Amino acid sequence: MMPVETAEEAKKDATYLKALKDLIYQCADDDFIISFRGSEWLGLAPHIEEDVAFSSITQNTMGHAVMFYSLLEELGEGKADALAHERQPDERRNAVYLEKKNGEGSYLGEPYYDWALTVVRNFLYETFKKVKLKAITNSSYQPLANVAEKVLMEQPYHLSHWRIWVEQLLASTEDARSRLEERLEEAWYAFGDVLELGQYATEMEHFQLMIGEDELKELWLEEVKTTIKDLPNGTPKKQLGSGREGEHTADFDQALEVLSEVYVSDENAIW
């Protein structure tokens, strides 16, 4: 397929446009929600160096979300800020596993967060993001391919950060290892949702927007195995639901309420 260079060209084929927008929404919404969960660790990370590093990663990831929302704005979906804050839960395409709370309590109300959950979730997600973005650099939609290339300039540092945490915890005390393995086992029941491409997966592959789901999953698993040799049996499931189909949990409602609190206080403000 010939490259599609502009948003106006993409709009000429309705089926192409639907698949393209769904793919970009997935990229944007995934980064948006996992960035928020990362922001809840501000001041609570295991040590000061990690607090600084994680805050930087979180800020970068939110910046990636903005880049994807801006692509959707170019495609006529509305303003980037509105796409981030005003859409209803059933319009969101982020994976459900990524919206899961960091632990018990809340940021301002006796947070009892689980670092093992955060390490596992971010490692698995950043591994997936690397594989997905590399595939998108060959996308037929050139503006999306260009954004993927830009994100990949810093995303490998994010993945390296979480890979080191996984390796250190697995080689640490029995307690640290067991906590990590417990969260990994838990993730195997929910991460399948992240690995899906939604209702337009076939069209995405047909229009060369993205590689197929099976290939994506295989590449992700191969990459994960380079760091974690002993993985849970079988393939990841999606017991929390299918975010690609607009299914979400109460955890997402809580996240969106906090995320949009300042925005909805004055939607016309210029920050």
mmCIF file of C-alpha atoms in Angstrom:
data_model
loop_
_atom_site.group_PDB
_atom_site.id
_atom_site.type_symbol
_atom_site.label_atom_id
_atom_site.label_comp_id
_atom_site.label_asym_id
_atom_site.label_seq_id
_atom_site.Cartn_x
_atom_site.Cartn_y
_atom_site.Cartn_z
ATOM 1 C CA MET A 1 0.000 0.000 0.000
ATOM 2 C CA MET A 2 1.208 3.498 -0.835
ATOM 3 C CA PRO A 3 2.055 5.715 2.157
ATOM 4 C CA VAL A 4 -0.676 8.071 3.339
ATOM 5 C CA GLU A 5 1.051 11.379 3.961
ATOM 6 C CA THR A 6 -1.655 13.606 5.440
ATOM 7 C CA ALA A 7 -4.835 13.566 7.498
ATOM 8 C CA GLU A 8 -6.799 14.745 4.473
ATOM 9 C CA GLU A 9 -5.627 11.733 2.482
ATOM 10 C CA ALA A 10 -6.571 9.392 5.333
ATOM 11 C CA LYS A 11 -10.105 10.797 5.405
ATOM 12 C CA LYS A 12 -10.744 9.691 1.824
ATOM 13 C CA ASP A 13 -11.280 6.056 2.876
ATOM 14 C CA ALA A 14 -13.835 5.635 5.677
ATOM 15 C CA THR A 15 -12.720 2.124 6.651
ATOM 16 C CA TYR A 16 -9.056 3.113 6.687
ATOM 17 C CA LEU A 17 -9.905 6.128 8.834
ATOM 18 C CA LYS A 18 -11.851 4.094 11.405
ATOM 19 C CA ALA A 19 -9.027 1.595 11.833
ATOM 20 C CA LEU A 20 -6.425 4.358 12.007
ATOM 21 C CA LYS A 21 -8.278 6.349 14.649
ATOM 22 C CA ASP A 22 -8.900 3.272 16.779
ATOM 23 C CA LEU A 23 -5.198 2.403 16.732
ATOM 24 C CA ILE A 24 -4.184 5.926 17.718
ATOM 25 C CA TYR A 25 -6.786 6.052 20.487
ATOM 26 C CA GLN A 26 -5.317 2.861 21.928
ATOM 27 C CA CYS A 27 -1.814 4.337 21.946
ATOM 28 C CA ALA A 28 -2.975 7.623 23.445
ATOM 29 C CA ASP A 29 -5.308 6.185 26.069
ATOM 30 C CA ASP A 30 -2.814 3.538 27.220
ATOM 31 C CA ASP A 31 -0.127 6.149 27.822
ATOM 32 C CA PHE A 32 -2.601 8.553 29.413
ATOM 33 C CA ILE A 33 -3.836 6.146 32.079
ATOM 34 C CA ILE A 34 -0.535 4.467 32.948
ATOM 35 C CA SER A 35 1.055 7.899 33.220
ATOM 36 C CA PHE A 36 -1.582 8.882 35.756
ATOM 37 C CA ARG A 37 -0.970 5.763 37.831
ATOM 38 C CA GLY A 38 2.720 6.616 37.742
ATOM 39 C CA SER A 39 2.055 10.160 38.934
ATOM 40 C CA GLU A 40 0.410 8.768 42.070
ATOM 41 C CA TRP A 41 3.833 7.562 43.226
ATOM 42 C CA LEU A 42 5.205 11.106 43.471
ATOM 43 C CA GLY A 43 6.865 11.356 46.875
ATOM 44 C CA LEU A 44 6.071 7.707 47.650
ATOM 45 C CA ALA A 45 8.675 5.797 45.608
ATOM 46 C CA PRO A 46 11.145 3.532 47.472
ATOM 47 C CA HIS A 47 13.920 6.164 47.495
ATOM 48 C CA ILE A 48 14.573 9.722 46.329
ATOM 49 C CA GLU A 49 16.479 8.745 43.175
ATOM 50 C CA GLU A 50 13.589 6.538 42.097
ATOM 51 C CA ASP A 51 11.140 9.315 42.865
ATOM 52 C CA VAL A 52 12.968 11.613 40.451
ATOM 53 C CA ALA A 53 13.420 8.946 37.768
ATOM 54 C CA PHE A 54 9.830 7.693 37.904
ATOM 55 C CA SER A 55 8.472 11.244 37.809
ATOM 56 C CA SER A 56 10.502 11.912 34.669
ATOM 57 C CA ILE A 57 9.266 8.718 33.011
ATOM 58 C CA THR A 58 5.687 9.579 33.913
ATOM 59 C CA GLN A 59 6.006 13.079 32.474
ATOM 60 C CA ASN A 60 7.522 11.714 29.267
ATOM 61 C CA THR A 61 4.733 9.164 28.925
ATOM 62 C CA MET A 62 2.058 11.820 29.305
ATOM 63 C CA GLY A 63 3.899 13.752 26.608
ATOM 64 C CA HIS A 64 3.625 10.713 24.347
ATOM 65 C CA ALA A 65 -0.124 10.620 24.979
ATOM 66 C CA VAL A 66 -0.358 14.274 23.953
ATOM 67 C CA MET A 67 1.437 13.504 20.685
ATOM 68 C CA PHE A 68 -1.072 10.775 19.863
ATOM 69 C CA TYR A 69 -4.069 12.915 20.855
ATOM 70 C CA SER A 70 -2.695 15.659 18.605
ATOM 71 C CA LEU A 71 -2.738 13.223 15.679
ATOM 72 C CA LEU A 72 -6.406 12.575 16.412
ATOM 73 C CA GLU A 73 -7.042 16.306 16.501
ATOM 74 C CA GLU A 74 -5.558 16.543 13.007
ATOM 75 C CA LEU A 75 -7.959 13.799 11.923
ATOM 76 C CA GLY A 76 -10.932 15.868 13.075
ATOM 77 C CA GLU A 77 -11.675 14.148 16.392
ATOM 78 C CA GLY A 78 -11.644 17.366 18.422
ATOM 79 C CA LYS A 79 -9.151 19.239 20.569
ATOM 80 C CA ALA A 80 -6.438 17.145 22.201
ATOM 81 C CA ASP A 81 -7.318 18.369 25.717
ATOM 82 C CA ALA A 82 -10.968 17.494 25.209
ATOM 83 C CA LEU A 83 -10.062 14.030 23.929
ATOM 84 C CA ALA A 84 -8.003 13.435 27.051
ATOM 85 C CA HIS A 85 -10.500 14.762 29.597
ATOM 86 C CA GLU A 86 -14.037 14.870 28.230
ATOM 87 C CA ARG A 87 -14.663 11.454 26.675
ATOM 88 C CA GLN A 88 -16.834 8.969 28.546
ATOM 89 C CA PRO A 89 -15.393 5.656 29.830
ATOM 90 C CA ASP A 90 -17.067 3.608 27.087
ATOM 91 C CA GLU A 91 -15.284 5.787 24.519
ATOM 92 C CA ARG A 92 -11.860 5.007 25.971
ATOM 93 C CA ARG A 93 -9.642 2.373 24.385
ATOM 94 C CA ASN A 94 -6.979 1.850 27.051
ATOM 95 C CA ALA A 95 -6.403 -1.668 28.345
ATOM 96 C CA VAL A 96 -8.175 -2.389 31.636
ATOM 97 C CA TYR A 97 -5.060 -3.772 33.345
ATOM 98 C CA LEU A 98 -3.373 -0.390 33.005
ATOM 99 C CA GLU A 99 -6.109 1.389 34.962
ATOM 100 C CA LYS A 100 -5.838 -0.897 37.989
ATOM 101 C CA LYS A 101 -5.148 1.041 41.198
ATOM 102 C CA ASN A 102 -1.617 0.982 42.578
ATOM 103 C CA GLY A 103 -2.884 -0.553 45.788
ATOM 104 C CA GLU A 104 -5.077 0.221 48.761
ATOM 105 C CA GLY A 105 -5.993 3.720 49.860
ATOM 106 C CA SER A 106 -5.546 6.872 47.808
ATOM 107 C CA TYR A 107 -2.781 9.376 47.198
ATOM 108 C CA LEU A 108 -4.178 11.858 49.729
ATOM 109 C CA GLY A 109 -5.705 9.253 52.024
ATOM 110 C CA GLU A 110 -3.216 6.805 53.527
ATOM 111 C CA PRO A 111 -1.880 5.246 50.326
ATOM 112 C CA TYR A 112 -0.672 1.682 50.732
ATOM 113 C CA TYR A 113 0.660 1.079 47.255
ATOM 114 C CA ASP A 114 2.350 -2.047 45.928
ATOM 115 C CA TRP A 115 5.740 -1.487 44.306
ATOM 116 C CA ALA A 116 5.831 -5.030 42.891
ATOM 117 C CA LEU A 117 2.597 -4.343 40.984
ATOM 118 C CA THR A 118 4.048 -1.131 39.604
ATOM 119 C CA VAL A 119 7.303 -2.765 38.503
ATOM 120 C CA VAL A 120 5.565 -5.689 36.800
ATOM 121 C CA ARG A 121 2.927 -3.549 35.115
ATOM 122 C CA ASN A 122 5.385 -0.987 33.788
ATOM 123 C CA PHE A 123 7.893 -3.593 32.631
ATOM 124 C CA LEU A 124 5.278 -5.605 30.732
ATOM 125 C CA TYR A 125 3.706 -2.475 29.277
ATOM 126 C CA GLU A 126 6.946 -0.800 28.216
ATOM 127 C CA THR A 127 8.025 -4.055 26.566
ATOM 128 C CA PHE A 128 4.740 -4.119 24.680
ATOM 129 C CA LYS A 129 5.046 -0.437 23.809
ATOM 130 C CA LYS A 130 8.511 -0.971 22.347
ATOM 131 C CA VAL A 131 7.314 -3.807 20.105
ATOM 132 C CA LYS A 132 4.176 -1.953 19.065
ATOM 133 C CA LEU A 133 5.960 1.298 18.276
ATOM 134 C CA LYS A 134 8.630 -0.464 16.242
ATOM 135 C CA ALA A 135 5.861 -1.996 14.150
ATOM 136 C CA ILE A 136 4.151 1.381 13.801
ATOM 137 C CA THR A 137 7.312 2.970 12.390
ATOM 138 C CA ASN A 138 6.421 1.021 9.230
ATOM 139 C CA SER A 139 2.797 2.168 9.289
ATOM 140 C CA SER A 140 1.187 3.273 6.047
ATOM 141 C CA TYR A 141 0.053 6.455 7.832
ATOM 142 C CA GLN A 142 3.223 8.524 7.761
ATOM 143 C CA PRO A 143 2.310 11.045 10.505
ATOM 144 C CA LEU A 144 1.775 8.137 12.921
ATOM 145 C CA ALA A 145 5.019 6.465 11.848
ATOM 146 C CA ASN A 146 6.846 9.742 12.475
ATOM 147 C CA VAL A 147 5.435 10.048 15.999
ATOM 148 C CA ALA A 148 6.410 6.442 16.757
ATOM 149 C CA GLU A 149 9.982 7.190 15.715
ATOM 150 C CA LYS A 150 10.093 10.241 17.992
ATOM 151 C CA VAL A 151 8.718 8.326 20.979
ATOM 152 C CA LEU A 152 11.226 5.529 20.411
ATOM 153 C CA MET A 153 14.044 8.020 20.919
ATOM 154 C CA GLU A 154 13.354 8.009 24.680
ATOM 155 C CA GLN A 155 11.087 5.013 25.334
ATOM 156 C CA PRO A 156 13.965 2.471 25.460
ATOM 157 C CA TYR A 157 15.278 4.287 28.544
ATOM 158 C CA HIS A 158 11.915 3.739 30.229
ATOM 159 C CA LEU A 159 12.011 0.039 29.440
ATOM 160 C CA SER A 160 15.604 -0.256 30.637
ATOM 161 C CA HIS A 161 14.615 1.331 33.940
ATOM 162 C CA TRP A 162 11.913 -1.240 34.636
ATOM 163 C CA ARG A 163 13.990 -4.134 33.336
ATOM 164 C CA ILE A 164 16.659 -3.316 35.914
ATOM 165 C CA TRP A 165 14.043 -3.263 38.667
ATOM 166 C CA VAL A 166 12.750 -6.685 37.611
ATOM 167 C CA GLU A 167 16.240 -8.166 37.512
ATOM 168 C CA GLN A 168 17.182 -6.699 40.885
ATOM 169 C CA LEU A 169 14.032 -7.865 42.652
ATOM 170 C CA LEU A 170 14.273 -11.369 41.198
ATOM 171 C CA ALA A 171 17.851 -11.582 42.482
ATOM 172 C CA SER A 172 17.042 -10.025 45.860
ATOM 173 C CA THR A 173 15.463 -11.530 48.978
ATOM 174 C CA GLU A 174 12.949 -14.358 48.952
ATOM 175 C CA ASP A 175 10.257 -11.893 49.992
ATOM 176 C CA ALA A 176 11.044 -9.519 47.110
ATOM 177 C CA ARG A 177 11.112 -12.345 44.596
ATOM 178 C CA SER A 178 7.847 -13.876 45.804
ATOM 179 C CA ARG A 179 6.049 -10.517 45.684
ATOM 180 C CA LEU A 180 7.205 -9.926 42.132
ATOM 181 C CA GLU A 181 6.240 -13.427 41.026
ATOM 182 C CA GLU A 182 2.823 -13.059 42.657
ATOM 183 C CA ARG A 183 2.147 -9.874 40.706
ATOM 184 C CA LEU A 184 3.442 -11.483 37.516
ATOM 185 C CA GLU A 185 1.036 -14.378 37.987
ATOM 186 C CA GLU A 186 -1.763 -11.878 38.547
ATOM 187 C CA ALA A 187 -0.786 -9.977 35.398
ATOM 188 C CA TRP A 188 -1.026 -13.164 33.343
ATOM 189 C CA TYR A 189 -4.767 -13.211 34.018
ATOM 190 C CA ALA A 190 -5.262 -9.649 32.780
ATOM 191 C CA PHE A 191 -2.522 -8.537 30.375
ATOM 192 C CA GLY A 192 -4.118 -10.230 27.371
ATOM 193 C CA ASP A 193 -6.283 -7.138 27.081
ATOM 194 C CA VAL A 194 -3.198 -4.980 26.471
ATOM 195 C CA LEU A 195 -2.034 -7.253 23.658
ATOM 196 C CA GLU A 196 -5.231 -6.947 21.639
ATOM 197 C CA LEU A 197 -5.886 -4.447 18.852
ATOM 198 C CA GLY A 198 -9.659 -4.287 19.136
ATOM 199 C CA GLN A 199 -12.467 -4.571 16.625
ATOM 200 C CA TYR A 200 -10.445 -3.174 13.715
ATOM 201 C CA ALA A 201 -7.433 -5.470 14.122
ATOM 202 C CA THR A 202 -8.002 -7.103 10.730
ATOM 203 C CA GLU A 203 -8.329 -3.737 8.998
ATOM 204 C CA MET A 204 -5.198 -2.428 10.714
ATOM 205 C CA GLU A 205 -3.204 -5.292 9.275
ATOM 206 C CA HIS A 206 -4.902 -5.094 5.873
ATOM 207 C CA PHE A 207 -4.125 -1.393 5.489
ATOM 208 C CA GLN A 208 -0.586 -1.921 6.818
ATOM 209 C CA LEU A 209 -1.205 0.362 9.756
ATOM 210 C CA MET A 210 0.062 -2.288 12.129
ATOM 211 C CA ILE A 211 1.269 -5.890 12.207
ATOM 212 C CA GLY A 212 -1.231 -8.606 13.119
ATOM 213 C CA GLU A 213 -2.217 -9.437 16.695
ATOM 214 C CA ASP A 214 -0.597 -12.880 16.678
ATOM 215 C CA GLU A 215 2.740 -11.514 15.519
ATOM 216 C CA LEU A 216 2.531 -8.671 18.030
ATOM 217 C CA LYS A 217 1.919 -11.095 20.906
ATOM 218 C CA GLU A 218 4.733 -13.382 19.785
ATOM 219 C CA LEU A 219 7.248 -10.545 19.552
ATOM 220 C CA TRP A 220 6.193 -9.237 22.968
ATOM 221 C CA LEU A 221 6.563 -12.635 24.601
ATOM 222 C CA GLU A 222 10.003 -13.163 23.070
ATOM 223 C CA GLU A 223 11.109 -9.788 24.399
ATOM 224 C CA VAL A 224 9.761 -10.476 27.896
ATOM 225 C CA LYS A 225 11.581 -13.815 28.012
ATOM 226 C CA THR A 226 14.932 -12.097 27.555
ATOM 227 C CA THR A 227 14.469 -10.714 31.083
ATOM 228 C CA ILE A 228 12.169 -13.209 32.846
ATOM 229 C CA LYS A 229 12.957 -16.834 32.067
ATOM 230 C CA ASP A 230 10.282 -18.489 34.213
ATOM 231 C CA LEU A 231 6.947 -17.083 33.109
ATOM 232 C CA PRO A 232 3.466 -18.264 34.131
ATOM 233 C CA ASN A 233 1.977 -21.042 32.017
ATOM 234 C CA GLY A 234 -0.163 -20.317 28.994
ATOM 235 C CA THR A 235 -0.861 -17.000 27.335
ATOM 236 C CA PRO A 236 -2.089 -13.865 29.137
ATOM 237 C CA LYS A 237 -5.852 -13.694 29.625
ATOM 238 C CA LYS A 238 -8.163 -10.702 29.988
ATOM 239 C CA GLN A 239 -10.213 -11.441 33.066
ATOM 240 C CA LEU A 240 -10.661 -7.758 33.914
ATOM 241 C CA GLY A 241 -12.490 -7.064 30.653
ATOM 242 C CA SER A 242 -11.703 -5.625 27.229
ATOM 243 C CA GLY A 243 -10.719 -1.979 27.274
ATOM 244 C CA ARG A 244 -10.290 -2.031 23.502
ATOM 245 C CA GLU A 245 -14.065 -2.547 23.355
ATOM 246 C CA GLY A 246 -14.795 0.256 25.827
ATOM 247 C CA GLU A 247 -15.118 -1.915 28.945
ATOM 248 C CA HIS A 248 -13.693 -0.327 32.096
ATOM 249 C CA THR A 249 -13.781 -0.604 35.866
ATOM 250 C CA ALA A 250 -14.492 1.585 38.872
ATOM 251 C CA ASP A 251 -10.733 2.118 39.101
ATOM 252 C CA PHE A 252 -10.896 3.974 35.800
ATOM 253 C CA ASP A 253 -13.765 6.161 37.012
ATOM 254 C CA GLN A 254 -11.653 7.143 40.022
ATOM 255 C CA ALA A 255 -8.654 7.918 37.831
ATOM 256 C CA LEU A 256 -10.627 10.037 35.368
ATOM 257 C CA GLU A 257 -12.271 12.023 38.154
ATOM 258 C CA VAL A 258 -8.892 12.966 39.612
ATOM 259 C CA LEU A 259 -7.225 13.517 36.231
ATOM 260 C CA SER A 260 -9.916 15.894 35.010
ATOM 261 C CA GLU A 261 -10.548 17.783 38.245
ATOM 262 C CA VAL A 262 -8.569 20.887 37.294
ATOM 263 C CA TYR A 263 -9.568 20.772 33.617
ATOM 264 C CA VAL A 264 -13.319 20.708 34.273
ATOM 265 C CA SER A 265 -13.025 23.550 36.795
ATOM 266 C CA ASP A 266 -12.425 25.908 33.844
ATOM 267 C CA GLU A 267 -12.390 24.281 30.426
ATOM 268 C CA ASN A 268 -11.587 27.574 28.703
ATOM 269 C CA ALA A 269 -8.531 28.375 30.796
ATOM 270 C CA ILE A 270 -5.125 28.584 29.128
ATOM 271 C CA TRP A 271 -2.490 26.938 31.294
#
